Coordinates of C-alpha atoms in Angstrom, one line a residue:
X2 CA 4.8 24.0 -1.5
X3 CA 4.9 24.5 1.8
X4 CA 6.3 20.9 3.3
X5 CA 4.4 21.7 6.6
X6 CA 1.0 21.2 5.0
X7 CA 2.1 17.7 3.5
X8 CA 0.4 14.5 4.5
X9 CA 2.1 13.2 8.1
X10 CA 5.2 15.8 8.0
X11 CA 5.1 17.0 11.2
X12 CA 4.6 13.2 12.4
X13 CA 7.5 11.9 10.2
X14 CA 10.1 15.3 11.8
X15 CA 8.7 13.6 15.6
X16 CA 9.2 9.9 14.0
X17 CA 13.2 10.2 12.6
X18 CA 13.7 13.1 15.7
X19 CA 13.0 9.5 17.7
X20 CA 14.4 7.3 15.8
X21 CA 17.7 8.3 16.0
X22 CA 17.8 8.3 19.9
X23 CA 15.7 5.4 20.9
X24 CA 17.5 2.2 21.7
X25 CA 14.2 0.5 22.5
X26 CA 13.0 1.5 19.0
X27 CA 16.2 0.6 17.0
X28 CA 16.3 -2.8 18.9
X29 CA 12.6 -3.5 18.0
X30 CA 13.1 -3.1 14.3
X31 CA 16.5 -5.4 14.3
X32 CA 13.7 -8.5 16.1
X33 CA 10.8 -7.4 14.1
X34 CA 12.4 -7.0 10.6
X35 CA 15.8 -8.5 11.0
X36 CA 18.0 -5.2 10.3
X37 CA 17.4 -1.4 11.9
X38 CA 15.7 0.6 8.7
X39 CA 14.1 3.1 11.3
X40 CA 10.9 1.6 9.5
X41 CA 7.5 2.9 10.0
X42 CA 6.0 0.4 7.3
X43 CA 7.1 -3.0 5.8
X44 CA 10.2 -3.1 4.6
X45 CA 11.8 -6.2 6.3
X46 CA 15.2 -7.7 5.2
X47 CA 13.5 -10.2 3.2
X48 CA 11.7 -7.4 1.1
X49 CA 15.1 -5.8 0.8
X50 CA 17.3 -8.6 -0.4
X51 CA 14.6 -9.2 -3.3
X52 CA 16.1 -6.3 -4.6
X53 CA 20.0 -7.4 -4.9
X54 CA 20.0 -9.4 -7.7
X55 CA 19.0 -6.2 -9.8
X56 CA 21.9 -4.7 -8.4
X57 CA 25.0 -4.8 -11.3
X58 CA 28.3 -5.8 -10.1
X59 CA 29.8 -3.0 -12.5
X60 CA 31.3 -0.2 -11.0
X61 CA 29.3 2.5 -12.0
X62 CA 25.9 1.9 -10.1
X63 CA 23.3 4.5 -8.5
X64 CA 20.6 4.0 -6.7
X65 CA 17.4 6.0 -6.2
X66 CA 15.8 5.7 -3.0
X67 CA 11.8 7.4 -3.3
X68 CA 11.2 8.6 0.3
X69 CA 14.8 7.4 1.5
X70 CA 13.9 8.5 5.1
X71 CA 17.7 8.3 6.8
X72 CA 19.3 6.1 4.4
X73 CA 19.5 3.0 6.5
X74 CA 18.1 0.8 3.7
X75 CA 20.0 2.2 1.1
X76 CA 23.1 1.8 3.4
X77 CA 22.6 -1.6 3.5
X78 CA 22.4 -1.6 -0.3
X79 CA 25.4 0.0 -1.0
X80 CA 27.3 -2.2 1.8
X81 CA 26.3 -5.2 0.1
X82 CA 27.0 -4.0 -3.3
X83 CA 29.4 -0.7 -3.4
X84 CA 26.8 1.0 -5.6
X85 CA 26.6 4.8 -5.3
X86 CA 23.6 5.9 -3.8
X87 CA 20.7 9.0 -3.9
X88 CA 17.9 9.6 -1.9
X89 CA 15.4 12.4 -1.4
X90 CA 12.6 12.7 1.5
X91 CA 10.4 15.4 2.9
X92 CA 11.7 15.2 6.0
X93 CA 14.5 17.5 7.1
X94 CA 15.5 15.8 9.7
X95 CA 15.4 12.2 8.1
X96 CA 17.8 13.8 6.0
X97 CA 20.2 15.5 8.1
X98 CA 20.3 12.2 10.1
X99 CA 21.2 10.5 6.4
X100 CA 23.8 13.1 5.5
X101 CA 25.7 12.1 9.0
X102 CA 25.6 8.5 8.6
X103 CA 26.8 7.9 5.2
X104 CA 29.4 10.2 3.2
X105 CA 31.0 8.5 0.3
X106 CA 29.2 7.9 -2.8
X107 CA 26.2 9.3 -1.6
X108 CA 24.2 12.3 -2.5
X109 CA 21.1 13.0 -0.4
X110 CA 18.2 15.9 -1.4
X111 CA 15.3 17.3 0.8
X112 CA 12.2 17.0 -1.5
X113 CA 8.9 16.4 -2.3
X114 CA 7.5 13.6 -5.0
X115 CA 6.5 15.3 -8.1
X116 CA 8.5 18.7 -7.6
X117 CA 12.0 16.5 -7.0
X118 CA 13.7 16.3 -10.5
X119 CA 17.1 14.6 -11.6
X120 CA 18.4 14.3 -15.1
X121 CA 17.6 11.4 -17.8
X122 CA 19.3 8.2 -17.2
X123 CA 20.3 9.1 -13.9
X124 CA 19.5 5.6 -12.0
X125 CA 19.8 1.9 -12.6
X126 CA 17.0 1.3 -10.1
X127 CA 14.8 3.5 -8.4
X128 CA 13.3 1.9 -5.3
X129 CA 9.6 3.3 -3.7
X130 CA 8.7 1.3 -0.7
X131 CA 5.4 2.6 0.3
X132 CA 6.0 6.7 -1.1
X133 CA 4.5 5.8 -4.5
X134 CA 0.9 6.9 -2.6
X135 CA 2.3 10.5 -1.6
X136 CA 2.3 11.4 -5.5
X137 CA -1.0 13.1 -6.7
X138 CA -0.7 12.1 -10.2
X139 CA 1.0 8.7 -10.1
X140 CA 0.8 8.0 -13.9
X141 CA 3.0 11.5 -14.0
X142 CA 5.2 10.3 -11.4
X143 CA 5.6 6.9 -13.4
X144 CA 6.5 8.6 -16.3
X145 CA 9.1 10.8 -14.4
X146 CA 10.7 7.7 -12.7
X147 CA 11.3 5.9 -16.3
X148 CA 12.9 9.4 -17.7
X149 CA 15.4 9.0 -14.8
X150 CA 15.8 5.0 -15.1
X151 CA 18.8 4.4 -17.8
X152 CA 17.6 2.1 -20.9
X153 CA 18.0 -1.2 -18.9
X154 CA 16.9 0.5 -15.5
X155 CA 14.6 -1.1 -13.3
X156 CA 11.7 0.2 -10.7
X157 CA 11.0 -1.7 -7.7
X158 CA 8.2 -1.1 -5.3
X159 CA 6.5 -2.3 -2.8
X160 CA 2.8 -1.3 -2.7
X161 CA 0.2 -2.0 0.1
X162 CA -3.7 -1.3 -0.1
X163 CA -6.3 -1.1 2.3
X164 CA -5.1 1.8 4.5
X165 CA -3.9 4.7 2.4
X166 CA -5.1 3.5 -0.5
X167 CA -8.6 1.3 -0.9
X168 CA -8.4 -2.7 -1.5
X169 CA -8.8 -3.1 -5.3
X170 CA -9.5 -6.6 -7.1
X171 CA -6.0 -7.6 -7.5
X172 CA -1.9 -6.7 -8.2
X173 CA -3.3 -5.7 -11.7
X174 CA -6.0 -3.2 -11.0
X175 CA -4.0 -1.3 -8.0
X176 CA -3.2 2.4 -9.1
X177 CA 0.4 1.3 -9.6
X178 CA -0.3 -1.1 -12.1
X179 CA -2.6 1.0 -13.9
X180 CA 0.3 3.7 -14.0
X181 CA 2.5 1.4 -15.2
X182 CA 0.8 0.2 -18.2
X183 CA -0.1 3.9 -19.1
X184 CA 3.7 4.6 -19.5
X185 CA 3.9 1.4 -21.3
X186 CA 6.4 -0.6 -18.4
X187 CA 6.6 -4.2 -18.5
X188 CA 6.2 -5.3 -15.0
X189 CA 6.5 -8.5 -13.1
X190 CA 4.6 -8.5 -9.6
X191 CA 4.7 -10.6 -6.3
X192 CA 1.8 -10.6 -3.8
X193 CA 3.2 -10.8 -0.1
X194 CA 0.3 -10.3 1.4
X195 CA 0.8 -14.0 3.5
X196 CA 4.1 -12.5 3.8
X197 CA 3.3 -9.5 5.5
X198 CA 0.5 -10.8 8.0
X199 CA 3.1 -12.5 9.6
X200 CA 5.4 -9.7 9.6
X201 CA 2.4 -8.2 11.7
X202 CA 2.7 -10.9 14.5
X203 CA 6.4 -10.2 14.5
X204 CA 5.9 -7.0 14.9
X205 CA 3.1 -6.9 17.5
X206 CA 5.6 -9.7 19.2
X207 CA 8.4 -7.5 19.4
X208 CA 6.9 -4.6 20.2
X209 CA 5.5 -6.2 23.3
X210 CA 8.9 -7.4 24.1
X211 CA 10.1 -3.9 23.9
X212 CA 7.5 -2.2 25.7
X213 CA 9.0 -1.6 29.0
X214 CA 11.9 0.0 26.9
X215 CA 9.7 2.4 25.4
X216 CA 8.1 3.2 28.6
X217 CA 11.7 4.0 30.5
X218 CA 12.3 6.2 27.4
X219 CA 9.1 8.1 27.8
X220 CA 8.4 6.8 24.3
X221 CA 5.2 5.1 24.9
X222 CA 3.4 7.3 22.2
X223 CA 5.7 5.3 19.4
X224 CA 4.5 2.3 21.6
X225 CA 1.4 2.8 21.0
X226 CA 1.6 3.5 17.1
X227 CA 2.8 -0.2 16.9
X228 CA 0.1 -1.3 18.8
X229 CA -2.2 0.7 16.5
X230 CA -0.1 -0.6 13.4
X231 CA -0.5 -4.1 14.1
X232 CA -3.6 -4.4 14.9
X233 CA -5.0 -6.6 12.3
X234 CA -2.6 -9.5 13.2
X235 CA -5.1 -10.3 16.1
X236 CA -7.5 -11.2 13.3
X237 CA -7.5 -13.8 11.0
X238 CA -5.5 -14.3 7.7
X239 CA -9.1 -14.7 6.2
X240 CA -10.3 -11.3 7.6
X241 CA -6.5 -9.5 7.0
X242 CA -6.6 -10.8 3.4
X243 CA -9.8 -9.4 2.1
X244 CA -9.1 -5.9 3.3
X245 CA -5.4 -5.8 2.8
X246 CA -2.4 -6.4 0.0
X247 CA 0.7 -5.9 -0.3
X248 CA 2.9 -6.5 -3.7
X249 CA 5.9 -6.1 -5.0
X250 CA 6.2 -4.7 -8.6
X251 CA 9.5 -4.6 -10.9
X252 CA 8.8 -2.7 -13.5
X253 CA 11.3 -2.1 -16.8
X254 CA 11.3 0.9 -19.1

C-alpha cells in the first residue's frame, strides 16, 4: 500500500518534520501535558503513568508501542522501567527521528496497522493511544494484538469518540469494546472524559502562552491546529460531554 494515500500521512511527515525543531512546540507540550511526547492527541503524563504498574520489574520486558510516532513515550517507559522497547509508525520521519534518540534495547519498524506483523508472544503490553481508529478491520487487528501479547500480556489503549469516530452510548458499545469481546478479552475500562476537557483548557492555555513562539518560528500553521484542536474547551462540560469520550481500556488475553 502506498503510505502516501493513508489517512493524514503527509500531515503527520510535516507534524514530526516540526516537531523535532520547534522549541515553542516542545515547550508547549512539557506545560500542557507535563512531559514532551511530541503529542498531537491526548496522551498526558497522567494517561502515561496509568500504564506503569503493568510494567514487570523482571528483566526480560518488551513493549509494543501501536503508532509509536518518535518514541518519546515509550522512552519514558523504558526510563522508568528498563524494559526493552518496539514501536512501528507510518511515518518515516517519526521514525528516523526515533531511531536517533534511543539505541539500546529498542527496535523500531516503519509500518502500517494491519500489514505490520511480529511473532506470537512477542509483547508483555502493547500500548495504542489513539491508532486503534487507523485499522480497517479492528476485530482483525484485536485478534492480531492478542497473538503478539504473551499469555499474561496486557493491551492498553486509550480511545476517544466524537471526532474520528462517532459518539456511541457508552465505553461498552465503542468499536473497541465490541472488538474486544469478539476476540473474547476481558477488559477493564476508565472514562476520562472529565479528564480530558480539562486537558483541553491546558492545552488552549498553553498554546496561547506559546504563541508568540510559534509566530518567531514561522510555525503559526501548528498554532493554529491547537487552536482548532481545542476548540471545544470554550464550551461547556455539559456540551463537550455529549459529543465526546475518551476511555481507557486494559484488556487481557
Amino acid at each position: 500500500m502506498e503510505k502516501e494515500n493513508l489517512l493524514f500521512y503527509n500531515e503527520y511527515e510535516e507534524f514530526y518534520e516540526m516537531a523535532e525543531k520547534s522549541t515553542a512546540f516542545q515547550t508547549f507540550c512539557h506545560d500542557a501535558f507535563g512531559q514532551d511526547f511530541s503529542q498531537d492527541g491526548f496522551s498526558d503524563t497522567a494517561q502515561i503513568d496509568m500504564i506503569l504498574p503493568y510494567i514487570s520489574t523482571k528483566e526480560d520486558v518488551h513493549i509494543l508501542d501501536i503508532g509509536c510516532g518518535n518514541g518519546k513515550m515509550l522512552g519514558y517507559l523504558q526510563e522508568k522501567t528498563g524494559a526493552f522497547i518496539h514501536g512501528f509508525d507510518y511515518s518515516r520521519k517519526a521514525i528516523a527521528n526515533a531511531r536517533a534518540l534511543f539505541t539500546k534495547r529498542a527496535d523500531f519498524q516503519e509500518g502500517v496497522i494491519g500489514e505490520t506483523d511480529y511473532p506470537s508472544h512477542s509483547f508483555d503490553i502493547v500500548i495504542s493511544m489513539d491508532t486503534m481508529y487507523f485499522a480497517k478491520d479492528m476485530s482483525a487487528f484485536v485478534a492480531q494484538i492478542k497473538r503478539w501479547l504473551k499469555p499474561d500480556g496486557i493491551l492498553f489503549a486509550g480511545y476517544q469518540e466524537g471526532e474520528l469516530v462517532p459518539r456511541t452510548i457508552d465505553e461498552h458499545t465503542t468499536e473497541l469494546a465490541k472488538a474486544l469481546k469478539n476476540n473474547e478479552m476481558k477488559y477493564d475500562v476508565r472514562n476520562i472524559t472529565k479528564e480530558t476537557y480539562k486537558l483541553l483548557k491546558r492545552k488552549r492555555e498553553a498554546a496561547m502562552i506559546h504563541k508568540a513562539e510559534f509566530e518567531n518560528e514561522k510555525h503559526m500553521k501548528w498554532f493554529e491546529m491547537l487552536m482548532m484542536q481545542t476548540m471545544w474547551s470554550e464550551k461547556s462540560y455539559q456540551h463537550f460531554e455529549k459529543a465526546m469520550a475518551r476511555y481507557i481500556y486494559t484488556a487481557r488475553k
